[in-house]
Coordinates of C-alpha atoms in Angstrom, one line a residue:
M571 CA -1.8 0.0 40.1
N572 CA -1.0 -1.0 36.9
S573 CA -1.7 1.3 33.9
I574 CA -4.4 -1.0 32.3
E575 CA -6.2 -1.7 35.8
S576 CA -8.4 1.2 35.6
V577 CA -9.4 0.6 31.9
K578 CA -13.3 -0.2 31.5
L579 CA -12.3 -2.9 28.9
F580 CA -10.1 -4.5 31.4
E581 CA -12.5 -4.1 34.2
K582 CA -15.0 -6.0 32.1
L583 CA -12.8 -8.9 31.3
K584 CA -11.8 -8.9 35.3
N585 CA -15.5 -9.2 36.0
K586 CA -16.0 -12.0 33.7
D587 CA -12.9 -14.3 34.4
T588 CA -10.2 -13.3 37.0
Q589 CA -7.8 -16.0 35.6
F590 CA -7.9 -14.5 32.3
A591 CA -7.4 -11.1 33.9
S592 CA -4.6 -12.1 35.9
K593 CA -2.6 -13.3 32.6
V594 CA -3.4 -10.2 30.7
L595 CA -2.3 -8.0 33.6
E596 CA 1.1 -10.2 33.9
T597 CA 1.7 -9.7 30.4
S598 CA 0.9 -5.9 30.3
N599 CA 3.7 -5.5 33.1
L600 CA 6.0 -7.4 31.0
I601 CA 5.8 -5.3 27.8
E602 CA 4.8 -1.5 29.5
E603 CA 8.5 -0.7 30.2
L604 CA 9.4 -2.1 26.8
I605 CA 7.1 -0.1 24.9
N606 CA 7.5 3.2 26.8
K607 CA 11.4 3.0 26.7
K608 CA 12.3 1.7 22.9
T609 CA 9.6 3.6 20.9
T610 CA 10.9 6.7 22.2
I611 CA 14.5 5.9 21.4
N612 CA 14.0 4.2 18.2
F613 CA 11.3 6.9 17.0
P614 CA 12.3 10.1 19.1
N615 CA 10.7 12.4 16.6
Y616 CA 7.5 10.5 16.3
T617 CA 4.4 10.8 18.0
N618 CA 3.9 8.6 21.2
H619 CA 3.5 4.9 20.8
D620 CA 3.8 3.9 24.6
I621 CA 1.3 2.3 27.2
N622 CA -1.0 5.5 27.1
H623 CA -1.4 5.0 23.3
S624 CA -2.5 1.5 24.0
I625 CA -5.1 2.6 26.6
N626 CA -6.5 5.0 24.4
I627 CA -7.1 2.5 21.9
M628 CA -8.7 0.3 24.7
N629 CA -10.9 3.0 25.6
T630 CA -12.1 3.9 22.2
M631 CA -12.5 0.1 21.6
Y632 CA -14.7 0.2 24.5
E633 CA -16.7 3.2 23.3
L634 CA -17.4 1.3 19.9
I635 CA -18.9 -1.8 21.6
Q636 CA -20.4 -0.3 24.6
S637 CA -24.0 -1.2 24.0
N638 CA -23.3 -4.9 23.5
I639 CA -20.3 -5.1 25.8
D640 CA -21.8 -8.1 28.0
D641 CA -22.1 -10.2 24.6
F642 CA -18.5 -10.2 24.4
N643 CA -16.5 -13.3 26.1
Q644 CA -13.3 -13.3 28.0
L645 CA -11.5 -14.3 25.1
E646 CA -12.8 -11.6 22.7
L647 CA -12.0 -8.8 25.4
A648 CA -8.5 -10.3 26.1
L649 CA -7.7 -10.2 22.5
M650 CA -8.9 -6.4 22.3
I651 CA -6.8 -5.6 24.9
Y652 CA -4.0 -7.9 23.8
A653 CA -4.2 -6.1 20.6
S654 CA -4.1 -3.0 21.6
L655 CA -0.6 -3.6 23.8
F656 CA 1.2 -5.4 21.1
H657 CA -0.1 -4.0 17.8
D658 CA 3.2 -1.5 17.8
I659 CA 5.4 -3.9 19.5
G660 CA 7.4 -3.8 16.3
M661 CA 8.5 -0.5 16.9
S662 CA 10.4 -1.7 20.2
L663 CA 13.2 -3.8 18.6
G664 CA 16.0 -4.2 20.6
D665 CA 19.7 -3.1 20.0
D666 CA 20.8 -6.9 18.3
E667 CA 17.8 -6.4 16.1
I668 CA 18.5 -3.0 15.0
S669 CA 22.5 -3.9 14.4
K670 CA 21.2 -6.9 12.2
I671 CA 18.9 -4.4 10.1
K672 CA 21.8 -2.2 9.7
D673 CA 24.1 -5.1 8.6
S674 CA 21.2 -6.3 6.3
T675 CA 21.3 -9.8 8.0
S676 CA 17.7 -9.2 9.7
K677 CA 15.0 -11.1 8.7
Y678 CA 12.8 -8.0 9.1
L679 CA 14.3 -6.6 6.1
Y680 CA 11.7 -8.8 4.2
S681 CA 14.2 -8.9 1.1
Q682 CA 15.3 -5.6 1.2
S683 CA 18.5 -4.2 1.3
F684 CA 19.3 -1.7 4.1
E685 CA 22.2 -0.2 1.7
Q686 CA 19.6 0.4 -0.9
I687 CA 17.1 2.3 1.7
K688 CA 19.8 4.5 2.9
K689 CA 20.4 5.5 -0.6
N690 CA 17.0 6.9 -0.5
S691 CA 17.1 8.4 2.9
T692 CA 18.8 11.3 4.4
N693 CA 21.1 9.7 7.0
E694 CA 21.2 6.0 8.6
E695 CA 18.8 6.9 11.5
L696 CA 15.9 7.9 9.5
A697 CA 16.6 4.9 7.2
L698 CA 16.4 2.7 9.9
Q699 CA 13.0 4.5 11.2
E700 CA 11.6 3.9 7.5
V701 CA 12.4 0.1 7.9
I702 CA 10.6 -0.4 11.2
R703 CA 8.0 1.8 10.4
T704 CA 7.0 0.1 7.2
Q705 CA 7.5 -3.0 8.6
H706 CA 6.3 -2.8 12.5
G707 CA 3.0 -4.7 11.6
K708 CA 4.8 -7.7 10.1
I709 CA 7.3 -7.6 12.8
A710 CA 4.7 -7.4 15.4
N711 CA 3.1 -10.5 14.1
D712 CA 6.3 -12.3 14.0
L713 CA 7.0 -11.4 17.5
V714 CA 3.6 -12.5 19.1
T715 CA 3.5 -15.7 17.3
N716 CA 7.1 -16.3 18.1
K717 CA 9.1 -14.5 21.0
Y718 CA 6.0 -14.0 23.1
K719 CA 3.4 -16.7 22.1
E720 CA 3.8 -18.6 25.6
Y721 CA 1.7 -15.6 27.1
F722 CA -1.3 -16.4 24.3
L723 CA -2.7 -19.5 25.9
L724 CA -6.3 -20.2 27.3
P725 CA -6.0 -20.3 31.1
N726 CA -5.2 -23.9 32.1
T727 CA -4.3 -25.2 28.6
S728 CA -2.0 -25.6 26.0
I729 CA -4.4 -23.9 23.5
S730 CA -2.9 -21.0 21.8
F731 CA -4.6 -18.1 20.2
A732 CA -1.2 -16.5 19.2
Q733 CA -1.5 -16.9 15.5
D734 CA -4.8 -15.1 15.3
L735 CA -3.5 -12.2 17.5
G736 CA -0.6 -12.0 15.4
L737 CA -2.7 -11.3 12.2
I738 CA -4.5 -8.8 14.1
C739 CA -1.7 -6.6 15.3
Q740 CA -0.5 -6.9 11.6
S741 CA -3.6 -5.9 10.2
H742 CA -3.4 -2.2 11.1
T743 CA -0.5 -1.4 8.8
E744 CA -2.3 -3.5 5.8
R745 CA -4.9 -2.8 3.2
E746 CA -8.1 -3.9 3.3
R747 CA -7.6 -7.2 1.3
Y748 CA -5.5 -8.4 4.2
L749 CA -8.9 -8.6 6.7
S750 CA -9.7 -11.8 4.7
K751 CA -6.9 -13.3 6.1
L752 CA -9.0 -13.5 9.3
H753 CA -12.1 -15.5 9.8
V754 CA -15.3 -14.5 11.2
D755 CA -16.3 -17.4 13.3
S756 CA -13.3 -18.9 15.0
L757 CA -13.2 -21.4 18.1
K758 CA -10.7 -22.0 20.8
G759 CA -11.7 -24.3 23.6
E760 CA -15.2 -23.2 24.6
Y761 CA -14.7 -19.7 23.6
S762 CA -16.2 -18.6 19.7
Y763 CA -14.7 -15.2 18.4
N764 CA -14.5 -13.1 15.5
P765 CA -10.9 -12.2 14.9
Q766 CA -12.0 -10.1 11.6
F767 CA -13.9 -7.8 14.0
I768 CA -11.2 -7.2 16.4
A769 CA -9.1 -6.4 13.6
I770 CA -11.5 -3.7 12.4
L771 CA -12.1 -2.4 15.9
L772 CA -7.9 -1.7 16.1
R773 CA -7.7 -0.4 13.0
V774 CA -10.8 2.5 13.8
A775 CA -9.4 2.8 17.5
D776 CA -5.6 3.4 16.4
I777 CA -6.7 5.9 13.7
L778 CA -8.9 8.0 15.9
D779 CA -6.0 8.3 18.6
I780 CA -5.0 11.6 17.6
D781 CA -4.9 14.5 20.1
S782 CA -2.8 16.5 22.0
T783 CA -2.2 13.9 24.7
R784 CA 0.0 12.2 22.2
T785 CA 2.0 15.1 21.8
P786 CA 2.8 16.7 25.0
L787 CA 3.5 20.6 24.3
E788 CA 6.5 20.9 26.7
L789 CA 8.2 17.8 25.1
Y790 CA 7.2 19.3 21.4
K791 CA 8.8 22.5 22.3
S792 CA 12.0 20.9 23.5
M793 CA 12.7 19.1 20.4
D794 CA 14.6 19.8 17.1
L795 CA 12.0 18.2 14.8
N796 CA 12.6 18.1 10.9
E797 CA 10.1 19.5 8.9
Y798 CA 8.1 16.3 8.4
S799 CA 8.0 15.4 12.1
N800 CA 7.4 19.1 13.0
E801 CA 4.1 19.0 10.8
E802 CA 2.8 15.4 12.2
W803 CA 3.4 16.9 15.8
L804 CA 1.6 19.9 15.0
K805 CA -1.2 18.1 13.5
N806 CA -1.7 16.2 16.5
L807 CA -1.7 19.4 18.8
T808 CA -4.7 21.0 17.0
I809 CA -7.0 18.1 18.1
E810 CA -8.1 19.3 21.5
N811 CA -10.7 16.6 22.5
T812 CA -9.5 13.1 23.7
K813 CA -13.2 11.4 23.8
K814 CA -14.0 10.9 20.0
I815 CA -17.1 8.9 19.8
F816 CA -20.4 10.3 20.5
V817 CA -23.9 8.8 20.0
K818 CA -26.7 10.4 17.9
N819 CA -30.1 8.8 16.8
D820 CA -28.5 5.5 17.6
L821 CA -25.4 6.0 15.5
K822 CA -22.3 6.7 16.9
I823 CA -20.1 9.7 15.5
V824 CA -16.7 10.6 15.3
R825 CA -16.1 14.2 16.3
L826 CA -12.9 16.1 16.2
D827 CA -12.4 19.7 18.0
G828 CA -9.7 22.0 17.8
N829 CA -8.0 24.8 16.2
V830 CA -5.1 25.2 13.8
K831 CA -3.0 28.5 12.7
D832 CA -1.1 26.9 9.8
I833 CA -2.7 26.0 6.3
K834 CA -0.1 23.2 5.7
V835 CA -1.0 21.5 9.1
H836 CA -4.8 22.1 8.4
R837 CA -4.5 20.4 4.7
K838 CA -2.6 17.2 6.3
L839 CA -5.6 17.2 8.9
L840 CA -8.3 17.1 6.1
N841 CA -6.3 14.5 4.4
Y842 CA -6.2 12.4 7.8
I843 CA -9.9 12.8 8.1
E844 CA -10.6 11.3 4.6
W845 CA -8.4 8.3 5.9
I846 CA -10.6 8.0 9.2
E847 CA -13.5 8.0 7.1
N848 CA -12.6 5.6 4.6
E849 CA -11.8 3.4 7.8
L850 CA -15.2 4.1 9.3
R851 CA -16.9 3.2 5.9
L852 CA -14.8 -0.1 5.7
A853 CA -15.6 -1.0 9.5
V854 CA -19.6 -0.5 8.7
E855 CA -19.4 -2.7 5.4
K856 CA -17.4 -5.4 6.7
T857 CA -19.5 -5.7 9.7
A858 CA -22.9 -5.3 8.2
D859 CA -23.4 -9.0 7.7
M860 CA -21.9 -10.0 10.9
Q861 CA -24.0 -11.2 14.2
E862 CA -25.4 -7.9 15.8
K863 CA -23.0 -7.6 18.5
Y864 CA -20.3 -7.3 15.9
R865 CA -22.2 -4.9 13.9
L866 CA -20.8 -1.3 14.0
H867 CA -23.7 1.5 13.6
L868 CA -21.3 4.5 12.5
N869 CA -22.0 7.9 10.9
T870 CA -19.0 7.5 8.4
K871 CA -18.8 11.4 8.0
V872 CA -16.3 12.7 10.7
Q873 CA -18.1 15.6 12.7
N874 CA -15.1 18.3 12.0
N875 CA -15.0 20.8 14.4
I876 CA -11.5 22.1 13.8
Q877 CA -11.2 26.0 13.2
P878 CA -8.6 27.8 11.1
I879 CA -7.3 30.7 12.9
G880 CA -6.2 33.9 10.9
Y881 CA -7.3 32.3 7.3
T882 CA -10.4 30.7 5.9
I883 CA -10.5 27.4 4.2
P884 CA -13.6 26.8 2.4
D885 CA -15.1 23.7 1.7
L886 CA -13.3 23.5 -2.0
K887 CA -10.7 21.6 -3.8
L888 CA -8.4 21.8 -6.9
N889 CA -10.9 19.5 -9.2
M890 CA -9.3 17.7 -12.2
D891 CA -11.7 17.1 -15.3
Y892 CA -10.9 13.6 -16.2
K893 CA -12.1 13.8 -19.7
A894 CA -9.9 17.3 -20.2
V895 CA -7.0 16.0 -18.6
T896 CA -6.8 12.6 -20.5
K897 CA -7.7 14.3 -23.7
L898 CA -4.6 17.0 -22.8
L899 CA -2.2 14.2 -22.0
M900 CA -3.0 12.2 -25.1
G901 CA -2.8 14.8 -27.4
E902 CA -0.2 15.2 -30.2
S903 CA 0.8 18.2 -28.4
V904 CA 2.7 16.1 -25.6
Y905 CA 4.0 12.9 -27.5
G906 CA 4.4 14.8 -31.3
S907 CA 2.5 11.6 -32.7
K908 CA -0.1 9.0 -31.4
A909 CA 1.9 6.4 -32.7
L910 CA 4.3 6.7 -30.1
G911 CA 1.5 5.5 -27.7
L912 CA 2.5 2.1 -28.9
R913 CA 6.0 2.6 -28.2
E914 CA 5.3 3.9 -24.5
L915 CA 3.3 0.8 -24.3
L916 CA 5.9 -1.3 -25.4
Q917 CA 8.4 0.3 -22.8
N918 CA 6.3 -0.4 -20.4
S919 CA 6.4 -4.4 -21.3
I920 CA 10.2 -4.0 -21.5
D921 CA 10.5 -2.7 -18.5
A922 CA 8.5 -5.4 -16.8
C923 CA 10.4 -8.0 -18.6
M924 CA 13.9 -6.7 -17.4
V925 CA 12.9 -6.4 -13.5
K926 CA 11.8 -10.0 -13.8
K927 CA 15.0 -10.8 -16.0
E928 CA 17.0 -9.2 -13.0
K929 CA 15.0 -10.8 -10.3
L930 CA 15.3 -14.7 -11.3
Q931 CA 18.8 -14.6 -12.5
S932 CA 18.2 -17.5 -14.7
D933 CA 17.5 -18.9 -18.2
Y934 CA 14.2 -16.8 -18.4
K935 CA 13.7 -15.5 -21.8
P936 CA 11.9 -11.9 -22.0
T937 CA 8.9 -12.4 -24.5
I938 CA 6.6 -9.6 -26.1
E939 CA 3.8 -10.8 -28.2
I940 CA 1.4 -8.8 -30.4
N941 CA -1.3 -10.7 -31.6
I942 CA -3.8 -9.0 -34.1
F943 CA -7.4 -10.6 -34.5
K944 CA -9.3 -8.6 -37.2
D945 CA -12.5 -10.8 -36.7
K946 CA -12.7 -9.8 -33.0
N947 CA -11.6 -6.1 -33.6
Q948 CA -8.6 -6.8 -31.2
V949 CA -4.8 -6.4 -30.7
I950 CA -3.2 -7.6 -27.8
V951 CA 0.2 -6.7 -26.6
K952 CA 1.1 -9.4 -24.3
D953 CA 4.5 -10.0 -22.3
N954 CA 5.9 -12.3 -19.5
G955 CA 7.1 -9.9 -17.2
M956 CA 7.0 -9.2 -13.4
G957 CA 3.2 -8.2 -14.0
M958 CA 1.3 -6.3 -11.2
N959 CA -0.2 -7.0 -8.0
E960 CA -3.2 -5.3 -6.5
N961 CA -1.1 -2.7 -4.6
I962 CA 0.9 -1.7 -7.9
I963 CA -2.6 -1.2 -9.8
K964 CA -4.5 0.7 -7.3
K965 CA -1.3 2.7 -6.0
Y966 CA 0.5 3.5 -9.1
F967 CA -1.0 2.0 -12.4
L968 CA -4.6 3.9 -11.8
N969 CA -3.0 6.9 -10.3
V970 CA -2.3 9.5 -13.2
G971 CA 1.6 10.5 -13.2
K972 CA 2.5 8.5 -10.1
S973 CA 5.4 6.1 -11.2
Y974 CA 6.1 2.7 -9.4
Y975 CA 9.7 2.9 -10.7
K976 CA 10.2 6.2 -8.9
S977 CA 8.5 4.8 -5.7
S978 CA 10.1 3.8 -2.4
D979 CA 8.1 0.2 -3.0
F980 CA 10.6 0.0 -5.9
L981 CA 13.7 1.8 -5.2
N982 CA 13.8 0.2 -1.3
Y983 CA 15.0 -2.9 -3.4
E984 CA 18.4 -3.7 -5.0
H985 CA 17.8 -3.1 -8.9
T986 CA 20.7 -2.3 -11.3
Y987 CA 18.0 -2.2 -14.3
N988 CA 17.1 1.7 -14.9
P989 CA 13.4 1.4 -16.2
I990 CA 12.7 3.4 -19.1
G991 CA 8.9 3.8 -19.1
N992 CA 6.5 4.7 -16.4
F993 CA 3.3 3.7 -15.2
G994 CA 0.5 6.7 -14.8
I995 CA 1.1 8.8 -18.0
G996 CA 3.0 6.0 -19.7
F997 CA 0.2 3.5 -19.7
L998 CA -2.7 6.0 -20.4
S999 CA -0.8 6.6 -23.8
C1000 CA -2.7 3.6 -24.5
F1001 CA -5.8 6.0 -25.1
M1002 CA -3.9 7.3 -28.1
L1003 CA -4.2 4.4 -29.8
S1004 CA -7.8 2.8 -28.4
S1005 CA -10.6 4.5 -26.6
H1006 CA -11.4 1.3 -25.1
V1007 CA -8.6 -0.6 -23.0
K1008 CA -8.7 -4.2 -21.0
V1009 CA -5.8 -5.0 -19.0
M1010 CA -5.2 -8.7 -17.6
T1011 CA -2.2 -9.0 -15.4
K1012 CA -0.6 -11.5 -12.9
Y1013 CA 2.3 -10.6 -10.5
H1014 CA 5.1 -12.9 -10.2
G1015 CA 4.7 -15.4 -7.4
D1016 CA 0.9 -14.1 -6.9
K1017 CA -1.9 -16.3 -6.9
Y1018 CA -4.2 -13.6 -8.5
M1019 CA -5.0 -12.8 -12.2
Y1020 CA -6.2 -9.4 -12.2
R1021 CA -8.8 -7.7 -15.2
I1022 CA -9.2 -4.3 -15.3
D1023 CA -11.5 -2.7 -17.9
L1024 CA -11.2 1.1 -18.8
E1025 CA -12.5 3.6 -21.0
Q1026 CA -11.1 7.0 -22.0
E1027 CA -14.1 9.1 -21.6
S1028 CA -15.0 7.6 -18.2
E1029 CA -13.1 7.7 -15.0
Y1030 CA -14.8 4.7 -13.7
I1031 CA -13.2 1.1 -14.2
S1032 CA -13.9 -2.4 -13.9
F1033 CA -11.8 -4.6 -11.5
S1034 CA -12.0 -8.1 -10.8
Q1035 CA -9.5 -11.1 -9.7
D1036 CA -9.3 -14.7 -10.3
E1037 CA -7.2 -17.0 -8.3
D1038 CA -5.3 -19.1 -10.9
Y1039 CA -1.9 -20.5 -10.1
T1040 CA -1.3 -21.9 -13.6
V1041 CA -0.8 -18.6 -15.3
E1042 CA 2.5 -17.2 -16.0
S1043 CA 3.3 -13.6 -14.7
G1044 CA 3.1 -11.0 -17.0
T1045 CA 0.6 -8.5 -18.6
Q1046 CA -1.8 -8.4 -21.5
I1047 CA -3.4 -5.2 -23.0
I1048 CA -6.2 -5.6 -25.5
L1049 CA -6.5 -2.6 -27.8
N1050 CA -9.1 -2.0 -30.4
Y1051 CA -7.7 -2.8 -33.9
E1052 CA -9.6 -0.6 -36.0
S1053 CA -8.8 2.5 -33.6
L1054 CA -5.1 1.2 -33.6
V1055 CA -4.8 1.3 -37.2
K1056 CA -6.5 4.6 -37.6
A1057 CA -4.0 6.0 -34.8
M1058 CA -0.8 4.4 -36.1
E1059 CA -1.8 6.1 -39.8
F1060 CA -1.2 2.5 -41.4
K1061 CA -2.8 1.0 -44.2
E1062 CA -5.0 -1.9 -42.9
D1063 CA -4.2 -4.4 -45.6
D1064 CA -0.4 -4.0 -44.7
F1065 CA -0.8 -3.6 -41.0
E1066 CA 1.3 -6.5 -39.9
R1067 CA 4.5 -5.3 -41.9
L1068 CA 4.2 -1.7 -41.1
L1069 CA 3.7 -2.7 -37.5
L1070 CA 7.1 -4.9 -38.0
D1071 CA 8.8 -1.6 -39.3
F1072 CA 7.6 0.4 -36.5
I1073 CA 8.9 -1.9 -33.8
T1074 CA 12.4 -2.5 -35.2
D1075 CA 12.7 1.3 -36.1
N1076 CA 11.9 2.5 -32.6
I1077 CA 12.8 -0.4 -30.3
L1078 CA 16.3 -2.2 -29.8
I1079 CA 15.1 -5.7 -29.2
E1080 CA 18.5 -7.9 -29.0
E1081 CA 17.7 -9.3 -25.4
F1082 CA 13.8 -9.9 -26.0
E1083 CA 11.8 -12.5 -28.4
I1084 CA 9.3 -10.0 -29.9
K1085 CA 6.6 -12.2 -32.0
I1086 CA 3.7 -10.6 -34.3
N1087 CA 1.2 -13.4 -34.6
G1088 CA 3.7 -16.0 -33.5
I1089 CA 6.4 -15.1 -35.9
T1090 CA 9.5 -13.8 -33.9
I1091 CA 11.1 -10.8 -35.5
K1092 CA 14.6 -9.7 -35.7
Q1093 CA 16.3 -6.4 -35.2
K1094 CA 17.2 -4.7 -38.2
N1095 CA 21.2 -4.6 -38.4
T1096 CA 21.6 -1.6 -40.7
I1097 CA 22.2 1.9 -39.4
K1098 CA 21.1 5.0 -41.2
T1099 CA 23.9 7.6 -42.1
S1100 CA 22.0 10.3 -40.2
E1101 CA 22.5 8.1 -36.9
H1102 CA 25.4 7.7 -34.7
I1103 CA 26.4 4.9 -32.1
I1104 CA 26.9 6.4 -28.8
N1105 CA 28.8 4.1 -26.3
I1106 CA 28.1 5.9 -22.9
N1107 CA 29.0 2.9 -20.6
K1108 CA 32.0 4.7 -19.3
Y1109 CA 29.8 7.4 -17.4
A1110 CA 26.5 5.2 -17.2
K1111 CA 26.7 1.6 -16.2
N1112 CA 24.8 -0.8 -18.9
L1113 CA 23.5 1.8 -20.7
Y1114 CA 23.5 2.0 -24.5
G1115 CA 21.9 3.9 -26.8
R1116 CA 21.6 5.6 -30.4
E1117 CA 21.3 9.1 -31.4
C1118 CA 18.5 9.4 -34.3
S1119 CA 15.4 11.0 -35.4
K1120 CA 13.4 8.5 -33.8
F1121 CA 13.3 7.4 -30.2
C1122 CA 15.4 4.0 -29.5
V1123 CA 17.2 3.1 -26.3
S1124 CA 18.2 -0.3 -25.1
I1125 CA 19.5 -1.3 -21.6
Q1126 CA 22.0 -4.0 -21.8

């Protein structure tokens, strides 16, 4: 008997439509050996992503929709099974494609360079695993819609549902916004279906497949695992219940039972549980306005029955007082002078422009504009650099101390330019200049303009997006004029001249067009006797600097 024939989801499909079921069974036979073998070869230290993982996902999907199971048609049931089977197919790449990744000719690098990725990994195999792990959702989408598309036709027709299935498979590796690519009311032949709901089911069922059945103890003991994999496997071994979904008071509850002996593993588990709870909340919110059969009535709080052995772990966390932390970070004890907050802000603009210049390799002219509007009590610092997308904003810009330029998202692409500023604390230096800050940003090549409103005294922000193809990429920072004048210790009636002096004293701007109120300013050519030119190009490629009493650096 084929592995999936005893799965209740498949039995329901078979009862509804034997032709559909026969096609699903044929496809399952096709890929079972592939995913069993290749995921183990490509990812020897990872938890199992074989046919058993797919079956576990099918069983969890069934438990999530059991009360309404008869309301789902055969295409919807088939899509659930196919998504379970194919969502990790991207981890099963053959030797030819792996060779292409290693010589940087594979389309699955998605503009990355394997040589660059290897620089950020301890060895070639880990670099290869990192490529496949991070891209396997996109790879699965490509394989479903191209290599395996002939298997995803309605019986006795040429009508394909491969495109929707590909998007569903990719969804389990993507952020929440990706779900908007999937419709909630689609039609193929005589079948109506909801691709977004099936993607949500996949995300929840996939993340809940965490228990000792995925990490067999004897296999675990026989393997020489690195520290990261060791913790990942131990994390799974602590979960003892294979059934995760229970019903109480008409709500489905996720329950985790087990024991843990290692506080490091326990911390990872608690973080994992938070991730589960975020997915549960997303599932409830997204399905709330759907037809009744698609609504997931879930308790979004996981019932955590994991018991520590040999220690206690109270319900406490290290908490940060946002106001106290920002006050500390923005104080003169860190920067020496509040005026240097403007320097930090300009450095962020310089980085964004230089990264864009390197990317475009064209006649692009980096431009930074400072516009003063006394009547509106505003100073706007604007650049035409790379800008930020939603991922950068949420993952780095709004995370204090987390630098985009030090992340794999940046480092895994070829860059010869070495950024001089940071996100995180670098941007928060704005609060040295203004207690209220507005940001408008658009990433190069993106269609969305994002608007962010922040206040120093509150950790809550306003975030919105507009679809706008006409606006050039870049970022605008809007500061309070009166606060800026006070922080810079300038005379208000001579603000513009003092600002010009500050910029030309602190930032080398030969490669930039910097404007104040529409007038281009030029770098001072004189060098004070207390300063010395240091040319270190022999030791650091494309780096040039000055030693002086004030900070000044230029990347050339």
